[in-house]
Each structure stands twice: as C-alpha cells, then as structure tokens.
Coordinates of C-alpha atoms and ligand atoms in Angstrom, one line a residue:
X129 CA 0.0 10.0 -29.4
X130 CA -3.1 8.2 -31.3
X131 CA -3.7 8.2 -35.0
X132 CA -6.7 10.1 -35.9
X133 CA -6.8 7.5 -38.9
X134 CA -10.2 5.0 -39.4
X135 CA -12.6 8.0 -38.3
X136 CA -16.6 7.8 -39.2
X137 CA -17.6 10.4 -41.0
X138 CA -19.8 13.0 -39.2
X139 CA -23.5 14.9 -40.5
X140 CA -21.8 18.1 -42.4
X141 CA -23.7 20.0 -45.0
X142 CA -21.9 18.8 -48.0
X143 CA -21.5 21.0 -50.6
X144 CA -19.7 22.3 -53.2
X145 CA -16.3 20.6 -54.5
X146 CA -15.2 17.7 -52.4
X147 CA -12.9 19.2 -50.5
X148 CA -15.2 21.0 -48.7
X149 CA -15.8 20.8 -44.8
X150 CA -13.7 17.3 -44.9
X151 CA -10.6 17.0 -42.8
X152 CA -7.5 18.8 -44.4
X153 CA -5.4 16.2 -42.6
X154 CA -5.9 12.7 -40.5
X155 CA -2.6 11.6 -39.5
X156 CA -2.2 14.0 -36.3
X157 CA -4.9 16.1 -34.8
X158 CA -5.1 20.0 -36.2
X159 CA -6.8 22.9 -34.7
X160 CA -7.4 27.0 -34.9
X161 CA -6.1 27.1 -38.1
X162 CA -3.8 30.1 -38.8
X163 CA -4.0 30.6 -43.2
X164 CA -2.0 32.6 -44.9
X165 CA -1.3 33.0 -49.3
X166 CA 3.3 33.5 -49.6
X167 CA 4.4 32.8 -52.8
X168 CA 1.7 32.2 -54.4
X169 CA 0.8 29.0 -52.0
X170 CA -0.9 28.2 -48.9
X171 CA 0.6 28.0 -44.7
X172 CA -2.2 26.9 -42.6
X173 CA -0.5 27.5 -38.6
X174 CA -2.8 25.0 -36.9
X175 CA -2.3 23.8 -33.5
X176 CA -1.2 20.5 -32.9
X177 CA -3.8 18.8 -30.4
X178 CA -2.4 15.7 -28.3
X179 CA -4.2 13.3 -26.4
X180 CA -2.6 14.3 -22.4
X181 CA -5.0 12.5 -20.9
X182 CA -5.6 15.0 -18.3
X183 CA -8.6 15.5 -17.3
X184 CA -10.8 18.4 -19.0
X185 CA -11.9 21.6 -17.1
X186 CA -13.3 25.6 -17.8
X187 CA -9.0 26.3 -18.0
X188 CA -8.1 24.1 -21.1
X189 CA -5.7 21.9 -19.2
X190 CA -6.8 19.2 -21.2
X191 CA -5.1 21.1 -24.6
X192 CA -2.0 20.4 -23.2
X193 CA 0.2 20.7 -26.7
X194 CA 3.5 20.3 -27.7
X195 CA 4.7 21.4 -30.8
X196 CA 3.5 22.7 -33.5
X197 CA 3.4 21.7 -37.7
X198 CA 3.1 24.0 -40.5
X199 CA 1.2 22.8 -43.3
X200 CA 1.1 23.8 -46.9
X201 CA -1.2 23.2 -50.3
X202 CA -0.6 24.2 -53.7
X203 CA -4.0 25.2 -53.6
X204 CA -7.6 25.2 -51.7
X205 CA -8.3 21.7 -52.4
X206 CA -4.7 20.2 -53.7
X207 CA -2.4 18.0 -51.6
X208 CA -2.0 18.8 -48.2
X209 CA 1.6 18.4 -47.1
X210 CA 3.0 18.2 -43.0
X211 CA 6.3 19.5 -42.9
X212 CA 6.7 18.3 -39.2
X213 CA 7.3 20.2 -36.8
X214 CA 8.6 23.5 -36.9
X215 CA 8.6 24.8 -32.9
X216 CA 9.0 22.1 -29.9
X217 CA 8.4 23.9 -25.9
X218 CA 11.3 22.0 -25.6
X219 CA 13.3 24.8 -27.6
X220 CA 11.5 28.3 -25.8
X221 CA 13.6 29.2 -23.0
X222 CA 11.2 30.4 -21.0
X223 CA 7.8 28.4 -21.9
X224 CA 6.4 25.5 -19.2
X225 CA 3.2 24.2 -20.7
X226 CA 0.3 24.2 -23.4
X227 CA 0.9 25.6 -27.2
X228 CA -2.0 26.7 -27.6
X229 CA -3.2 28.4 -30.8
X230 CA -0.1 30.5 -33.2
X231 CA 0.0 32.6 -36.4
X232 CA 2.8 33.5 -38.7
X233 CA 3.7 37.4 -41.1
X234 CA 6.4 38.1 -43.0
X235 CA 9.0 40.4 -43.8
X236 CA 11.8 41.0 -45.4
X237 CA 12.7 37.1 -46.5
X238 CA 12.2 37.0 -43.1
X239 CA 9.1 34.3 -40.7
X240 CA 7.5 35.2 -37.6
X241 CA 5.6 32.5 -35.8
X242 CA 3.5 34.2 -32.8
X243 CA 2.3 32.0 -30.2
X244 CA 0.6 31.9 -27.1
X245 CA 2.4 28.9 -24.1
X246 CA 2.5 29.5 -20.3
X247 CA 5.3 30.7 -18.9
X248 CA 6.5 29.0 -16.0
X249 CA 4.6 30.6 -13.6
X250 CA 1.6 29.5 -15.7
X251 CA 0.8 33.0 -17.1
X252 CA -0.5 33.1 -20.9
X253 CA 2.5 34.8 -22.4
X254 CA 2.4 35.5 -26.5
X255 CA 6.4 34.6 -28.0
X256 CA 7.7 34.9 -31.5
X257 CA 10.1 32.5 -33.2
X258 CA 11.7 32.9 -36.6
X259 CA 12.5 31.2 -39.7
X260 CA 13.9 31.6 -43.7
X261 CA 11.5 29.4 -44.6
X262 CA 7.5 29.6 -43.9
X263 CA 7.6 26.1 -42.9
X264 CA 10.3 26.3 -40.5
X265 CA 12.0 25.0 -38.2
X266 CA 11.5 28.1 -36.5
X267 CA 13.3 29.8 -33.6
X268 CA 12.2 31.4 -30.5
X269 CA 13.6 34.7 -28.9
X270 CA 14.6 33.6 -25.2
X271 CA 12.2 35.8 -23.9
X272 CA 7.9 36.5 -24.8
X273 CA 7.2 39.9 -26.7
X274 CA 7.2 42.5 -23.9
X275 CA 4.5 43.6 -22.4
X276 CA 2.3 40.7 -24.3
X277 CA -0.3 38.4 -22.2
X278 CA -3.2 36.1 -22.6
X279 CA -3.3 33.7 -25.8
X280 CA -4.6 33.7 -29.7
X281 CA -2.4 36.2 -31.3
X282 CA -3.6 37.0 -34.6
X283 CA -0.8 39.4 -36.9
X284 CA -2.7 42.0 -39.5
X285 CA -1.1 43.3 -42.4
X286 CA -2.8 46.3 -43.6
X287 CA -2.2 47.9 -47.0
X288 CA 0.3 50.3 -46.1
X289 CA 3.0 47.5 -45.0
X290 CA 1.9 47.8 -41.1
X291 CA 1.4 44.9 -38.9
X292 CA -0.3 44.4 -36.0
X293 CA -1.3 42.0 -33.8
X294 CA -4.4 41.5 -32.0
X295 CA -5.1 39.0 -29.1
X296 CA -6.9 37.3 -25.9
X297 CA -9.6 34.9 -24.9
X298 CA -11.4 34.6 -21.4
X299 CA -11.4 31.9 -18.6
X300 CA -9.1 29.5 -19.5
X301 CA -7.2 32.6 -21.8
X302 CA -6.7 34.8 -18.8
X303 CA -7.6 37.8 -20.1
X304 CA -9.5 39.0 -16.8
X305 CA -7.3 38.5 -15.0
X306 CA -5.5 40.8 -16.5
X307 CA -7.9 43.6 -15.6
X308 CA -5.6 46.6 -13.8
X309 CA -2.6 45.7 -16.4
X310 CA -1.1 43.3 -13.8
X311 CA -1.8 39.3 -13.0
X312 CA -4.0 38.7 -10.4
X313 CA -3.8 35.4 -10.0
X314 CA -7.2 35.6 -8.0
X315 CA -8.9 37.0 -10.5
X316 CA -12.0 34.9 -12.0
X317 CA -12.2 32.0 -13.7
X318 CA -14.3 32.9 -16.5
X319 CA -15.1 36.8 -17.3
X320 CA -15.4 39.8 -15.1
X321 CA -18.7 38.8 -12.9
X322 CA -20.6 42.0 -14.2
X323 CA -23.1 41.2 -16.1
X324 CA -24.5 45.1 -16.6
X325 CA -21.0 45.8 -18.2
X326 CA -18.6 46.3 -21.2
X327 CA -17.4 43.2 -21.3
X328 CA -13.3 42.6 -21.2
X329 CA -12.3 43.4 -25.0
X330 CA -9.6 41.8 -26.7
X331 CA -6.7 43.7 -27.8
X332 CA -4.4 45.1 -30.9
X333 CA -1.3 46.5 -30.7
X334 CA 1.1 47.7 -33.0
X335 CA 3.7 45.6 -34.4
X336 CA 7.5 47.1 -33.7
X337 CA 9.3 47.4 -37.1
X338 CA 11.7 44.1 -36.7
X339 CA 7.9 42.2 -35.2
X340 CA 10.2 41.3 -32.2
X341 CA 8.6 43.5 -29.9
X342 CA 4.9 46.3 -29.6
X343 CA 6.0 49.5 -31.0
X344 CA 3.1 51.1 -28.6
X345 CA 1.0 50.7 -26.0
X346 CA -2.1 47.6 -26.2
X347 CA -5.5 48.5 -26.7
X348 CA -8.7 47.6 -26.2
X349 CA -10.7 46.0 -29.5
X350 CA -14.2 48.2 -29.1
X351 CA -16.7 45.7 -30.5
X352 CA -20.2 47.8 -30.6
X353 CA -24.0 47.5 -31.0
X354 CA -25.5 49.0 -33.9
X355 CA -26.7 51.4 -31.7
X356 CA -22.9 52.8 -30.7
X357 CA -23.3 50.7 -27.4
X358 CA -20.6 48.5 -26.3
X359 CA -21.5 44.4 -26.1
X360 CA -22.0 43.6 -22.1
X361 CA -20.7 41.0 -20.4
X362 CA -24.5 39.0 -20.4
X363 CA -24.0 38.7 -23.3
X364 CA -22.9 35.4 -24.3
X365 CA -23.9 35.1 -28.0
X366 CA -22.6 38.0 -29.3
X367 CA -19.6 39.5 -26.4
X368 CA -15.8 38.4 -27.1
X369 CA -13.8 35.1 -26.1
X370 CA -11.3 34.3 -27.8
X371 CA -10.0 33.7 -31.5
X372 CA -8.9 36.7 -33.0
X373 CA -8.9 37.2 -36.9
X374 CA -8.4 40.2 -39.1
X375 CA -9.3 40.8 -42.4
X376 CA -9.9 43.8 -44.8
X377 CA -12.7 43.3 -47.6
X378 CA -13.6 45.9 -50.1
X379 CA -11.7 48.7 -47.8
X380 CA -13.4 47.9 -44.5
X381 CA -11.8 46.1 -42.0
X382 CA -13.8 43.2 -40.5
X383 CA -12.9 41.5 -36.5
X384 CA -13.9 37.8 -36.8
X385 CA -13.7 35.9 -33.2
X386 CA -15.4 33.4 -31.1
X387 CA -18.2 34.3 -28.4
X388 CA -16.9 30.7 -26.5
X389 CA -19.3 29.4 -24.4
X390 CA -22.0 29.9 -27.3
X391 CA -19.4 28.3 -30.0
X392 CA -20.7 30.9 -32.8
X393 CA -17.5 32.7 -34.5
X394 CA -19.3 36.0 -34.8
X395 CA -17.7 39.0 -37.1
X396 CA -17.9 43.5 -36.6
X397 CA -16.2 46.1 -38.6
X398 CA -14.9 49.0 -38.7
X399 CA -12.9 51.8 -40.2
X400 CA -9.6 51.4 -39.7
X401 CA -7.6 48.6 -37.6
X402 CA -7.8 49.4 -33.3
X403 CA -11.3 50.0 -34.2
X404 CA -14.6 50.5 -32.7
X405 CA -16.6 47.2 -34.9
X406 CA -20.0 47.3 -35.2
X407 CA -21.2 44.0 -34.5
X408 CA -22.7 42.1 -37.8
X409 CA -23.4 38.5 -37.0
X410 CA -22.7 34.9 -37.7
X411 CA -19.8 33.5 -40.1
X412 CA -20.0 30.4 -38.7
X413 CA -22.5 28.7 -36.4
X414 CA -21.2 26.0 -33.6
X415 CA -19.1 23.0 -34.9
X416 CA -18.9 19.2 -32.8
X417 CA -16.8 20.3 -30.4
X418 CA -17.2 23.0 -27.3
X419 CA -14.3 25.3 -29.3
X420 CA -15.1 27.6 -32.7
X421 CA -11.5 29.1 -33.9
X422 CA -11.5 30.4 -37.3
X423 CA -8.9 32.5 -40.3
X424 CA -10.0 34.2 -43.3
X425 CA -7.9 34.2 -46.3
X426 CA -8.9 34.8 -50.0
X427 CA -7.2 32.5 -52.7
X428 CA -7.6 32.7 -56.3
X429 CA -10.3 35.0 -56.8
X430 CA -12.8 33.2 -53.8
X431 CA -12.4 33.9 -49.7
X432 CA -11.9 30.6 -47.7
X433 CA -12.8 30.0 -43.7
X434 CA -10.9 27.9 -41.9
X435 CA -12.0 26.2 -39.1
X436 CA -11.3 23.0 -36.8
X437 CA -14.4 20.2 -35.2
X438 CA -14.1 17.1 -33.5
X439 CA -14.7 14.9 -36.4
X440 CA -12.2 12.3 -36.5
X441 CA -12.2 12.0 -32.5
X442 CA -16.2 11.8 -32.6
X443 CA -16.3 15.0 -30.7
X444 CA -13.2 14.8 -28.1
X445 CA -13.5 18.3 -27.4
X446 CA -9.6 18.5 -27.7
X447 CA -8.7 16.3 -30.5
X448 CA -9.6 18.4 -33.4
X449 CA -9.1 18.1 -37.4
X450 CA -9.3 21.2 -39.7
X451 CA -11.5 21.7 -42.6
X452 CA -12.2 24.6 -45.1
X453 CA -14.9 25.9 -47.0
X454 CA -16.0 28.4 -49.1
X455 CA -16.5 32.0 -47.7
X456 CA -18.9 34.4 -49.3
X457 CA -19.7 38.4 -49.0
X458 CA -22.9 39.4 -50.2
X459 CA -23.2 42.8 -51.9
X460 CA -23.7 44.9 -49.4
X461 CA -20.6 43.4 -47.0
X462 CA -22.0 40.9 -45.0
X463 CA -21.3 38.0 -44.8
X464 CA -23.3 34.8 -45.8
X465 CA -23.7 32.3 -41.9
X466 CA -21.8 29.1 -42.5
X467 CA -23.4 26.0 -41.5
X468 CA -21.4 22.9 -41.3
X469 CA -22.3 21.1 -38.9
X470 CA -26.2 19.7 -37.9
X471 CA -26.5 16.9 -35.2
Ligands
FUB77 O1 -6.5 24.9 -28.5 C1 -6.3 26.1 -28.0 C2 -7.4 27.0 -27.6 O2 -8.3 26.5 -28.2 C3 -6.8 28.1 -28.6 O3 -6.0 28.7 -28.6 C4 -8.5 29.0 -28.7 O4 -8.5 30.1 -29.1 C5 -9.3 27.3 -28.4 O5 -9.4 27.0 -29.9

C-alpha cells in the first residue's frame, strides 16, 4: 500500500486555525469520516482507502477497501492517533468485498460499528460489530442486519435516547436495484431512469434496543422542495445520492447528504427523525476528487464538518484524506455554505 506522505498542497481556502482544511493524517489514506464525541474525546470512523489497481468504473469497483482504522483526538486540532486495524474484512464471516463508509454508536457500555460491505453474492448489506472500546478491536455479528441493504449507514441518537439508522446510495451503492423491496441484479446501474418521477429516497429505520437489528420496517426519507413537492430524479444538483448524516440543532432535524455526480453536500430540515425534510441548500461545495462525504458534530461550543478530498494523492479519486473545518448555523437556522477547495 502506497504511503501518502510527501504530498503537495492544493489550493484550499485557508482561514481560521492552521489545522482546518488540512489532511488529519498522512500515513494512510482515509475517507468518509464519521465523527463522534465519546467521553469528551473525538473519535473518527473513516473508510481506509487503498490502491487495489482495479480500474475505475461507475460501479465504484476501485473503492476496494479491506479494513477500518479508527482515529482519535483529545480536541479538534489536537494530535491525531491512529489506533490500527479495528476490523478486517477477513474477520467478517459473510463479507465478499468493499468495506465502504462506516459509522459508530455507543449504548450501555458497548460501542457499535456499523459498516456496509458486499456479501458473497456481491450485494451490499449492512453489518454490525461490537467492542468495549471506542477504538476496537470490533467483533462482527455472524450475519448482516436482517432486512439491510445498500450502503453508508449513519446512526443518530435522538434526545430521547432512541437510535435511528439512515442509509442508502444510488449507482454503485445499489439502492436503485431494490425498487420493489427485492434485489434485482438486472436493475439500473444508476437511478430509476424515470427523470420526471420523484428521486429514489434514502432510508431510515429505528434500531432495536440491543442495537443489533432493525426494530421496524425500513421507511423512505422524503426530501421535498419549499413548495412541498418531492425532488425529482432529473434534479441532480439537489437529489439524494449517498452519504446520509443527521444532526439536531435547536430542536430541528438536519438531514445532510451527497448529491454524488454533482458533488455537493446538501441538507434538508424537518421536525422529526423521519421527515419529510425540506431542501435548504449546500453545506459544502465540490472538493478535489469525485466523492464528497461528511459528518457534522458539536464539540466545545462549536460545530465541525468532517469531510474528505484527494489532496494527498493529488486528485486520485479512490485515495482520499479526511479533513475538518468549522460549520456555522446562521441565526435563521440555515447553514453557511463552505467552499474548501478552489481550482
Ligand atoms: O468510500 C466508498 C464510497 O464512496 C462511500 O460509501 C461513499 O459515500 C463515497 O464516499
């Protein structure tokens, strides 16, 4: 695996403290940072990008990751510790290939790592692994979560203690192949293909009390415009593609996501964890590299956006590095758009 050191700096909008908008670690390639504050410390659950020499395609076969490393910091801007391999694909009994964007949660003394990986039939499912430590090692359940499919699980704990999982991704994330509740291997490679129909929705589901299962049937997350109409398939600038995240601010629910082929991190707000969510705008403009993927967390009276780009690999889309920057909510509840990369 190539080292990611000796990188050149690409132009970023350098504002604020030095650590903002800089790769958080340079020893390995990392992406899809899901950040959480546990015990007053920051833990980041990223994908671990590697060079697999698999040619690039729209299916994302070149994202052929094989393990997860967990990173921690005492504070944003503090020293980053890489805690080594926390879960390896060879230790997931049902896994085939491609460990994509994970997330984590904590309940009753146990840490839970949720991860998407293709099973041995090449169908993405979501698995769960547990540990007594936030940095692992994690032990995977013997089977994927029953009823799970597609990619990018994001687990949100509401103020009443209930955990919800948001998930899904179109194109290589296979969400469009589940249109009728069953996997259709011959289904579209991209989206529904019905340009004037509502776009395919991300999913939400309540997690069971033991955090290992879905507690109810999976529901659609409706994203609507300000007139109350669903965003359409053809609306590539605004419709959902992948990278779900949920945060709550001043009692409002903020569902953020990537628009994929138009490369924005967008957001929509609602009054409860199920939505509907009304599209509000862009949180993060496109970065260097094809994918864009975020998490949003409060720490020490500020809000932070963790994201990735491809600065270290000088633009190789499957060799990414995670970064952090400050995120600001405006007095009216909207979020200030961030431009972290300029050509
Ligand atoms: O890292 C692999 C995939 O790329 C993730 O699951 C997507 O969100 C995109 O970032």
